mmCIF file of C-alpha atoms in Angstrom:
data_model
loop_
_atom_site.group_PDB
_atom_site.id
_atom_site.type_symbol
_atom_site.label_atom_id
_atom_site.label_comp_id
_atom_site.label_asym_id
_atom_site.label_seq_id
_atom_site.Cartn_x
_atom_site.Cartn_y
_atom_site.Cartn_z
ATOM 1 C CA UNK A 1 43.337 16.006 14.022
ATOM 2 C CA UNK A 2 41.822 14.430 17.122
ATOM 3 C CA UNK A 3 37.562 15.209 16.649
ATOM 4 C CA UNK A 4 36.189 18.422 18.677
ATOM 5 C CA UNK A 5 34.126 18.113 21.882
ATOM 6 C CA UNK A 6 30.706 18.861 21.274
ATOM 7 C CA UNK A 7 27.178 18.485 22.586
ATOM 8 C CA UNK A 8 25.232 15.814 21.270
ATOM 9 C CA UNK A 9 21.695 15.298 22.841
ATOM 10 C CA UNK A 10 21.403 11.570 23.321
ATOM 11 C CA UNK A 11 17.863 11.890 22.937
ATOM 12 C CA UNK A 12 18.486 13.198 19.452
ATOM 13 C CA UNK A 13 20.288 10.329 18.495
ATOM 14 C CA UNK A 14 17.667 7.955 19.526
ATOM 15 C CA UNK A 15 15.479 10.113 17.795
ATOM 16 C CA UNK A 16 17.083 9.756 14.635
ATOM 17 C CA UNK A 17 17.634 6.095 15.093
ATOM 18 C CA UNK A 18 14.101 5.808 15.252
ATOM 19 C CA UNK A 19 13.646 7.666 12.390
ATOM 20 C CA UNK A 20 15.247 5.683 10.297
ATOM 21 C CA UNK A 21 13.389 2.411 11.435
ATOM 22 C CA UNK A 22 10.092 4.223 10.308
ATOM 23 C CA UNK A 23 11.437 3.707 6.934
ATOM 24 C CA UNK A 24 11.654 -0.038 7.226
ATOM 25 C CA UNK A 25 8.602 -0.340 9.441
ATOM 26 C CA UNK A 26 6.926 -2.857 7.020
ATOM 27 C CA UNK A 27 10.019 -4.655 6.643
ATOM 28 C CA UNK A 28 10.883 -7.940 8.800
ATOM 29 C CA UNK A 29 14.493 -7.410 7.784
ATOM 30 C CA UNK A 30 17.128 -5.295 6.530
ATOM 31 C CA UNK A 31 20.491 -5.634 5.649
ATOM 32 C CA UNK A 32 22.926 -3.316 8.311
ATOM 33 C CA UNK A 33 24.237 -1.317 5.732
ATOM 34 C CA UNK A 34 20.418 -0.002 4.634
ATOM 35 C CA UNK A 35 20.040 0.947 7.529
ATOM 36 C CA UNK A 36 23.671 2.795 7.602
ATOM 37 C CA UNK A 37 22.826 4.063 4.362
ATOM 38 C CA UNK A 38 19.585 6.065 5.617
ATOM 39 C CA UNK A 39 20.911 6.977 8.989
ATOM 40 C CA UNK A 40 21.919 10.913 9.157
ATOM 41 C CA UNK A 41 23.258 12.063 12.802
ATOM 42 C CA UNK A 42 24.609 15.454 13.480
ATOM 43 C CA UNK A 43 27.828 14.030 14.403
ATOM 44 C CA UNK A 44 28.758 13.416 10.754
ATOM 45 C CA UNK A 45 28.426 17.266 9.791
ATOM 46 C CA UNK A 46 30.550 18.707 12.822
ATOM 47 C CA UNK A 47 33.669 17.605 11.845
ATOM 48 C CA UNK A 48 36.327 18.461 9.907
ATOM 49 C CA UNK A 49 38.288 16.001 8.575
ATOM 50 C CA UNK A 50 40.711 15.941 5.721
ATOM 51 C CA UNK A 51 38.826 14.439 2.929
ATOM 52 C CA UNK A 52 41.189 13.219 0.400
ATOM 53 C CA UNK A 53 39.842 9.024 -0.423
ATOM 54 C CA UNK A 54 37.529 9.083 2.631
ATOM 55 C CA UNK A 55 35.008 11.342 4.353
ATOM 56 C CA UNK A 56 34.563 11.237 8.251
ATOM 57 C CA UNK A 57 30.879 10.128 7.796
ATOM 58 C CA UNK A 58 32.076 6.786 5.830
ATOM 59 C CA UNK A 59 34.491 5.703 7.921
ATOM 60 C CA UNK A 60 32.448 6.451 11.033
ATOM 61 C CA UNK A 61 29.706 4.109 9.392
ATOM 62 C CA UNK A 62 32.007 1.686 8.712
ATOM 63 C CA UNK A 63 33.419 1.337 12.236
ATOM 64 C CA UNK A 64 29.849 1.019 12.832
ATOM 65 C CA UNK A 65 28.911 -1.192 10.255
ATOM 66 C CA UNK A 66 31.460 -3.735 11.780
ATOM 67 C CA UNK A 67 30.432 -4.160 15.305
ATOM 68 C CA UNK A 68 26.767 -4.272 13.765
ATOM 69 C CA UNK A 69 27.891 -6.996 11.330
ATOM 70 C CA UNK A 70 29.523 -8.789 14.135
ATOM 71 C CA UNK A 71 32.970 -8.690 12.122
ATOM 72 C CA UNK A 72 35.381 -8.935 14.844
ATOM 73 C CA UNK A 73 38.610 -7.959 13.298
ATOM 74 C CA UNK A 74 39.617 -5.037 10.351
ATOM 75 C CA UNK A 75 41.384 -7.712 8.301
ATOM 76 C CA UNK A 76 38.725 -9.718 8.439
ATOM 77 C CA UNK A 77 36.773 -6.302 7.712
ATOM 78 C CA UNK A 78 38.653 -5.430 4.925
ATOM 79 C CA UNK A 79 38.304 -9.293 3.017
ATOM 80 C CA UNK A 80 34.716 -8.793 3.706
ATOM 81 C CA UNK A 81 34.204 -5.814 1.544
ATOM 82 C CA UNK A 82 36.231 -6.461 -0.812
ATOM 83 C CA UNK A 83 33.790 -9.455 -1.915
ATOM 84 C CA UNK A 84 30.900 -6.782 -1.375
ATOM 85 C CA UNK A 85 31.172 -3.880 -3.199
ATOM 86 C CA UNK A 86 27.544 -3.006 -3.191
ATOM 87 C CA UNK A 87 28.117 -2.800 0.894
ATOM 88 C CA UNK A 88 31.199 -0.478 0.581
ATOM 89 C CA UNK A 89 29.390 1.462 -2.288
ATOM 90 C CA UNK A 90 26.395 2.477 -0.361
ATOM 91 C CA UNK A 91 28.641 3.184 2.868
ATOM 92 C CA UNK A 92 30.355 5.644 0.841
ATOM 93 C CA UNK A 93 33.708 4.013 0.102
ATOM 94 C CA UNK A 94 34.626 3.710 -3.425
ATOM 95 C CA UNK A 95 38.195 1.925 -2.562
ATOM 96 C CA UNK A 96 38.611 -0.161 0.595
ATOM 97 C CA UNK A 97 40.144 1.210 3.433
ATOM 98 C CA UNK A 98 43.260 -0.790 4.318
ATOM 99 C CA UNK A 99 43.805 -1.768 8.406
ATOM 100 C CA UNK A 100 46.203 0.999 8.431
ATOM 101 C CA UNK A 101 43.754 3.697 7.419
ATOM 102 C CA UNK A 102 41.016 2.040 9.637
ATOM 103 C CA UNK A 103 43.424 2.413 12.980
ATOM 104 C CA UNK A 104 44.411 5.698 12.163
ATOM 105 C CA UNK A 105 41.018 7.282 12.050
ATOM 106 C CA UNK A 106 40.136 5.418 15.482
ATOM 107 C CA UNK A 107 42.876 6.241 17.497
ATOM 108 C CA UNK A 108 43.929 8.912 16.201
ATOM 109 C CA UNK A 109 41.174 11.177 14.498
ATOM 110 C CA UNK A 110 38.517 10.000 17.000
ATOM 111 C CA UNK A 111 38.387 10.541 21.012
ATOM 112 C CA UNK A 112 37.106 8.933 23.306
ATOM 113 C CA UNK A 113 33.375 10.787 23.438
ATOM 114 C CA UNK A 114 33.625 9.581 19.556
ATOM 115 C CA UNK A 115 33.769 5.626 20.779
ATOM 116 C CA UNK A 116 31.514 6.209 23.836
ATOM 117 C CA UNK A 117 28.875 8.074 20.995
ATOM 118 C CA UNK A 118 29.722 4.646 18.590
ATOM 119 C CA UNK A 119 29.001 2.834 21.470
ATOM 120 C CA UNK A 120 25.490 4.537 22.530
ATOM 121 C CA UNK A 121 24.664 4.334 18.716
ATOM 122 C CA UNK A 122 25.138 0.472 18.359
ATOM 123 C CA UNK A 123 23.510 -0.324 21.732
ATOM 124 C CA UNK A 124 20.170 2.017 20.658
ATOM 125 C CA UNK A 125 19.839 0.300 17.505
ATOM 126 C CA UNK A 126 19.928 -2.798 18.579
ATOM 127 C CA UNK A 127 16.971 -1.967 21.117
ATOM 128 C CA UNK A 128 15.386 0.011 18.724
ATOM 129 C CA UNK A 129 15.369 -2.628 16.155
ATOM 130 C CA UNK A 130 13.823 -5.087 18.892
ATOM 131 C CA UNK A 131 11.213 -2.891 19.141
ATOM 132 C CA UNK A 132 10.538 -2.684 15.431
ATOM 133 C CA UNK A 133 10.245 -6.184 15.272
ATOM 134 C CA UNK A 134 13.314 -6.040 12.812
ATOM 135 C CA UNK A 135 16.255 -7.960 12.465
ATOM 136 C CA UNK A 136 19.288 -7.176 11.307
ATOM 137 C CA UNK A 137 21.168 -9.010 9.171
ATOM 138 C CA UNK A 138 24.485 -10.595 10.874
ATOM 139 C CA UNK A 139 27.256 -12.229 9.898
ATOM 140 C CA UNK A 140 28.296 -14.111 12.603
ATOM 141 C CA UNK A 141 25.252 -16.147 11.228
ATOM 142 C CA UNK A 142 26.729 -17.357 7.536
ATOM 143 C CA UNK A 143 28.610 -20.230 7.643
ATOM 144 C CA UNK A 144 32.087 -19.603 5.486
ATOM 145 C CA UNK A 145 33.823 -22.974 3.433
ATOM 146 C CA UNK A 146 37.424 -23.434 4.599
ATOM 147 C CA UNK A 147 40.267 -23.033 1.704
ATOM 148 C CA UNK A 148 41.355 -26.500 2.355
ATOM 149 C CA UNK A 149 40.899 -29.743 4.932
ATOM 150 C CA UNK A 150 41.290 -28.620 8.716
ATOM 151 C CA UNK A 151 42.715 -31.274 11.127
ATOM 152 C CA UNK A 152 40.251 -31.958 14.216
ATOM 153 C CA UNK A 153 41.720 -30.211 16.802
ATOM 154 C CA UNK A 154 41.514 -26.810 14.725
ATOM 155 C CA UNK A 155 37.541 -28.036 13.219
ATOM 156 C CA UNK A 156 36.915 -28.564 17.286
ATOM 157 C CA UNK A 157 38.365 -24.759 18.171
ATOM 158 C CA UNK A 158 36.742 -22.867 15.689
ATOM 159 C CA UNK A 159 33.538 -24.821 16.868
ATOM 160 C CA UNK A 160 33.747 -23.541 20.487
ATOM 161 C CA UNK A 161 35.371 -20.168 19.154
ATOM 162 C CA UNK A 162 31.966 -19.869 16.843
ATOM 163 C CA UNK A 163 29.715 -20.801 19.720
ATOM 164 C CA UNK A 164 31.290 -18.021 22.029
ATOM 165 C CA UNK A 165 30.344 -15.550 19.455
ATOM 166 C CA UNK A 166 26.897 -16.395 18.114
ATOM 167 C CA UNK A 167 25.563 -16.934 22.661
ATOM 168 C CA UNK A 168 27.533 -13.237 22.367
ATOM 169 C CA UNK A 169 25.335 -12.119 19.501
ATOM 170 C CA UNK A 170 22.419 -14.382 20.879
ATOM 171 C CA UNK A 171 22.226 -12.052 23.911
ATOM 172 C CA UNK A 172 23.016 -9.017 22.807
ATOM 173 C CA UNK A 173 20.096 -9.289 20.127
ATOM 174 C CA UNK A 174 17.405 -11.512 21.978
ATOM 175 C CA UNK A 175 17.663 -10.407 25.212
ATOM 176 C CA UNK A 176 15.766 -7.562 24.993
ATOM 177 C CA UNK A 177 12.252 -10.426 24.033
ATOM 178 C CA UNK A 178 13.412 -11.979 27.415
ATOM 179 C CA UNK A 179 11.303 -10.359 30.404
ATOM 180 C CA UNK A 180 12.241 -13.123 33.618
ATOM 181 C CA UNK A 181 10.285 -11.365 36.156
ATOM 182 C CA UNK A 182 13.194 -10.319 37.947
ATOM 183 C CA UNK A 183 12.893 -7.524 41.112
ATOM 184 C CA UNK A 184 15.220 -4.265 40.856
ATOM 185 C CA UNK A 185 16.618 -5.992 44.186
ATOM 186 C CA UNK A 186 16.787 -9.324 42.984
ATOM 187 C CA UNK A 187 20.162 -10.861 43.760
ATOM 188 C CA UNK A 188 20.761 -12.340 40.508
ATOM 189 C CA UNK A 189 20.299 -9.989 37.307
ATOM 190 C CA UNK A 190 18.705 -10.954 33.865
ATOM 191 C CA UNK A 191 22.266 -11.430 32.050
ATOM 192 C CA UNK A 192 23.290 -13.983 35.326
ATOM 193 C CA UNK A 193 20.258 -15.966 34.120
ATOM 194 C CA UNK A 194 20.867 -15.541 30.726
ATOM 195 C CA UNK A 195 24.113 -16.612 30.912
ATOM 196 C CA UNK A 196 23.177 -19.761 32.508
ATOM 197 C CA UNK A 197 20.728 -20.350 30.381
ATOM 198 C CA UNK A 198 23.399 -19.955 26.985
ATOM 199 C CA UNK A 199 25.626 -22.168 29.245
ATOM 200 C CA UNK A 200 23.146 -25.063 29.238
ATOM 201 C CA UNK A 201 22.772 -24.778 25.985
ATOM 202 C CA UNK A 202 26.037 -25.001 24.843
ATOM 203 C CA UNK A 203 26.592 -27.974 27.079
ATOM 204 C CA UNK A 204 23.294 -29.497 26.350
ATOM 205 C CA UNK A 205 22.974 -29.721 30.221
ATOM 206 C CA UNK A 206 19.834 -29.229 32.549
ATOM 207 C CA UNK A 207 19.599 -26.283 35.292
ATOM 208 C CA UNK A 208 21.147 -27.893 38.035
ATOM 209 C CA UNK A 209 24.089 -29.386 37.100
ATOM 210 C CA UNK A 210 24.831 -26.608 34.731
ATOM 211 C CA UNK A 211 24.521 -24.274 37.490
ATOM 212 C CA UNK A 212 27.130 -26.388 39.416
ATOM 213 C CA UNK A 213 29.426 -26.574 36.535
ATOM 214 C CA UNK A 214 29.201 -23.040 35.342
ATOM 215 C CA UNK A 215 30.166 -21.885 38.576
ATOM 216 C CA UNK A 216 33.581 -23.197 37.723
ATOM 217 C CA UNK A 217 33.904 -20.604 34.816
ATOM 218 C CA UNK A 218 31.562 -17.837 36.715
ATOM 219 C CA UNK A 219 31.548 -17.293 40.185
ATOM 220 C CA UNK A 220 28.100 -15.442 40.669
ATOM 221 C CA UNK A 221 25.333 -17.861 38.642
ATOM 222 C CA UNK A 222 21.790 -18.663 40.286
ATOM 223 C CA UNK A 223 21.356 -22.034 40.707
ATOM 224 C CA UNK A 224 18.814 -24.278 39.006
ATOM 225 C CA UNK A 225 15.980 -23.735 41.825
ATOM 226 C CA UNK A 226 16.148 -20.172 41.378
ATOM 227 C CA UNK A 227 16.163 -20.542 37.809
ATOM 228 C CA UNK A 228 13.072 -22.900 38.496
ATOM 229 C CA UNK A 229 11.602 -20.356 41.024
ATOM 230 C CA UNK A 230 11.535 -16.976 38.222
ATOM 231 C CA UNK A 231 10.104 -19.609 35.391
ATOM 232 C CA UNK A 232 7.085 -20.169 37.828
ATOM 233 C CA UNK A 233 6.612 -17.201 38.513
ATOM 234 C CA UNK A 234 4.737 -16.436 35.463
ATOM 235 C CA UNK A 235 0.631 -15.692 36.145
ATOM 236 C CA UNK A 236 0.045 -14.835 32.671
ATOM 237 C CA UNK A 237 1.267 -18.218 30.646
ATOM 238 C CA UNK A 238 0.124 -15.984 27.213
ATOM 239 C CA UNK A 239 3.911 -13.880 28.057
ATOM 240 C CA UNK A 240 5.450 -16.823 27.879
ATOM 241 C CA UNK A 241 4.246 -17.862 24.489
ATOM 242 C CA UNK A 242 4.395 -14.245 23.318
ATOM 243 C CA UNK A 243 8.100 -14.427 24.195
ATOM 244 C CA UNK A 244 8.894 -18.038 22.522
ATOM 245 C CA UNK A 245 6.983 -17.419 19.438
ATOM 246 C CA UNK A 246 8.890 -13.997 19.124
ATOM 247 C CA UNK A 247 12.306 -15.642 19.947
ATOM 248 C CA UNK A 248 11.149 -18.477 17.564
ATOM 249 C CA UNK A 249 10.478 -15.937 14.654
ATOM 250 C CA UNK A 250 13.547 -13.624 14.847
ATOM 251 C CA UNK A 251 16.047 -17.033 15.168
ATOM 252 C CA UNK A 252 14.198 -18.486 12.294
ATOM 253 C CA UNK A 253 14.454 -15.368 10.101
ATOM 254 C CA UNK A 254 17.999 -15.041 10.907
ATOM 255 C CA UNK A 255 18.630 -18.623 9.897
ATOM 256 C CA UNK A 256 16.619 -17.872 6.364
ATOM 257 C CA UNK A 257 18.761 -14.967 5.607
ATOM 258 C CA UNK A 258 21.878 -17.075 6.345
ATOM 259 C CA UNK A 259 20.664 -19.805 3.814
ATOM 260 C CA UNK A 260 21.076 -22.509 6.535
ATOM 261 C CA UNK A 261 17.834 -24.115 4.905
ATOM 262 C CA UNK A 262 19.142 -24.437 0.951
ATOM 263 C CA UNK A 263 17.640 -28.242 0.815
ATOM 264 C CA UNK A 264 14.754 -30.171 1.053
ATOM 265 C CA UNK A 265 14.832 -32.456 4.535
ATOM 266 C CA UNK A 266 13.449 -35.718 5.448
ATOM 267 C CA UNK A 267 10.938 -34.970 8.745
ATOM 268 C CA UNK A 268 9.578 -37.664 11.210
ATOM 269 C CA UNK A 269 6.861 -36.997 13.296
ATOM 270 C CA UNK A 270 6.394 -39.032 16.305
ATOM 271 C CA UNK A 271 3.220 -38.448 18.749
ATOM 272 C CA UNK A 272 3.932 -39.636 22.326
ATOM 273 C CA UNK A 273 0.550 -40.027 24.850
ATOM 274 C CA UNK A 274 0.917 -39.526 28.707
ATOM 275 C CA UNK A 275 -2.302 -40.690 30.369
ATOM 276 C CA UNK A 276 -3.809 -38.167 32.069
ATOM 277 C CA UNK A 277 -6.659 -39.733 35.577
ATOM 278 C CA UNK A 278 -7.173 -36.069 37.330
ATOM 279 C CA UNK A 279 -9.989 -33.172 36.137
ATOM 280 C CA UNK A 280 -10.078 -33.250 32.094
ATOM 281 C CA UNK A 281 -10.772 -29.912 32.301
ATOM 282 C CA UNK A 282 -7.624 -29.267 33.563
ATOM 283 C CA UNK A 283 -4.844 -26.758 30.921
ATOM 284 C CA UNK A 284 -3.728 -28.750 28.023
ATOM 285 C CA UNK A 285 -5.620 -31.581 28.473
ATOM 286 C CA UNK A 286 -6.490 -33.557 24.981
ATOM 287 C CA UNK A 287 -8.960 -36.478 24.698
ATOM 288 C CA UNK A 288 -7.882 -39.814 23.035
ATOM 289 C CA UNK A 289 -9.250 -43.517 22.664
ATOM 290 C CA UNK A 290 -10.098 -45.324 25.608
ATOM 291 C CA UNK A 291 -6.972 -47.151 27.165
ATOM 292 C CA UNK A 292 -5.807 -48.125 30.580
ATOM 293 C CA UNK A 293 -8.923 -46.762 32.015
ATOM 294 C CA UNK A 294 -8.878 -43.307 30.479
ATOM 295 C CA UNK A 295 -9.758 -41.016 27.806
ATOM 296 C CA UNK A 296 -7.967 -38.571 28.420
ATOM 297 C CA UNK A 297 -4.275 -37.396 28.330
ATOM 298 C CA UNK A 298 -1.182 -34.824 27.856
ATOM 299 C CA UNK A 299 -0.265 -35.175 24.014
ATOM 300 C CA UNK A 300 3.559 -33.925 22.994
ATOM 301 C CA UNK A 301 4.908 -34.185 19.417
ATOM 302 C CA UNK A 302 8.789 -34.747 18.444
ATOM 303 C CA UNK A 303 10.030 -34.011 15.112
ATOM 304 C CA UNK A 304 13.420 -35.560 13.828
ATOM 305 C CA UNK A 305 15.104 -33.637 10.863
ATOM 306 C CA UNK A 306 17.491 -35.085 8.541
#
């Protein structure tokens, strides 16, 4: 029975959204299904659908559950929740719904106002969560054991495959901490510089040769004196910390909660000195021993983890 048209105030969804993020308001973190859990929208009481292993409401969460989970297909959906039964539990699914059930209730029991509203509801709490200062739990993020030895070629796919989806997740999450003083009639937009910024990442390249080599894959990139030209434009250099150690703290959190730091490491620390002959009063200037006829200098430290 394809779902009714119906009048849901946008604002009301945001509102509940909202709502529900007042309950975790002291929390740093919490775990997508929670959230699910707590999260009542009027959508979930105006339809009628034939209730007979699953109601509308759990299956809705669960569509939503996956694209907030960053679980790209139902198989791998359906694997996933069968090793958490808590998760399916507190969804409201007390047997797992097999692919076939899954793609049945969203193409056929759910329109396309449904997926636009499943689409509104994702992008909200994501931006609503930002706000919060809370992260959601994701897991892109957890690192799975293969079954058995992969050849090289396969090891070297999955590692560009993974990479594509975490700079997905990366901006979809984070982008929200990045403001890059950008005009409403700027040529370039923030994702164009985002995007060039996950590209140089990825290829461990600086701005302008990345720019000139991710114009091969994207036609419309700024170029690394733009790039250069927005990062100075900063008056206030407090935003810019205020955005790195935000960044810092979310990434680092989400690394935690994906137990990529199980071990104790071995950490060198290595001070490097670049001697510094202009005002000494000048921004992050340090003082240091006499040598080569100053005292003073521009002090950076390295740290090598292993």
């Amino acid at each position: 029975m394809p779902g009714s048209k119906r009048n849901i105030s946008k604002k009301n969804i945001e509102m509940e959204i909202y709502k529900t993020f007042e309950l975790f308001k002291n929390d740093k973190s919490v775990n997508v299904v929670d959230f699910l859990n707590k999260l009542q929208l009027p959508t979930f009481q105006e339809h009628k659908y034939r209730t007979i292993k699953y109601t509308y409401e759990s299956l809705f969460k669960l569509l939503l559950y996956k694209e907030l989970k960053g679980i790209r297909f139902q198989t791998q959906l359906e694997r996933y929740l069968k090793n958490h039964k808590e998760d399916r539990e507190l969804l409201g699914l007390f047997q797992i719904p097999n692919q076939r059930t899954i793609s049945y209730f969203l193409n056929n029991i759910l329109d396309n106002e449904d997926k636009e509203l499943i689409d509104l509801i994702i992008k909200k709490v994501e931006e609503i969560s930002s706000k919060f200062g809370i992260l959601l739990d994701i897991n892109i993020f957890k690192p799975q054991q293969p079954e058995k030895k992969l050849a090289q070629r396969t090891i070297y796919h999955n590692k560009q495959q993974k990479t594509r989806e975490i700079s997905k997740q990366f901006k979809k999450r984070f982008s929200t901490l990045l403001d890059l003083n950008i005009d409403k009639n700027a040529l370039y937009s923030k994702n164009d510089f985002i995007n060039l910024l996950l590209h140089m990442c990825n290829t461990n390249d600086f701005a302008e040769n990345g720019s000139h080599t991710f114009k091969l894959q994207q036609q419309k990139t700024p170029n690394g004196d733009t790039l250069l030209y927005h990062l100075k434009n900063y008056d206030d250099l407090d935003q810019l910390k205020r955005m790195f150690v935000s960044m810092f703290e979310m990434i680092w959190e989400t690394a935690r909660k994906a137990n990529h730091f199980p071990r104790t490491v071995d950490c060198s620390i290595d001070y490097t000195s670049w001697h510094f002959y202009g005002d000494k009063n000048a921004p992050m200037v340090t003082e240091m021993k006499p040598y080569r006829g100053t005292t003073h200098c521009y002090k950076f430290t390295t740290i090598n983890i292993s």
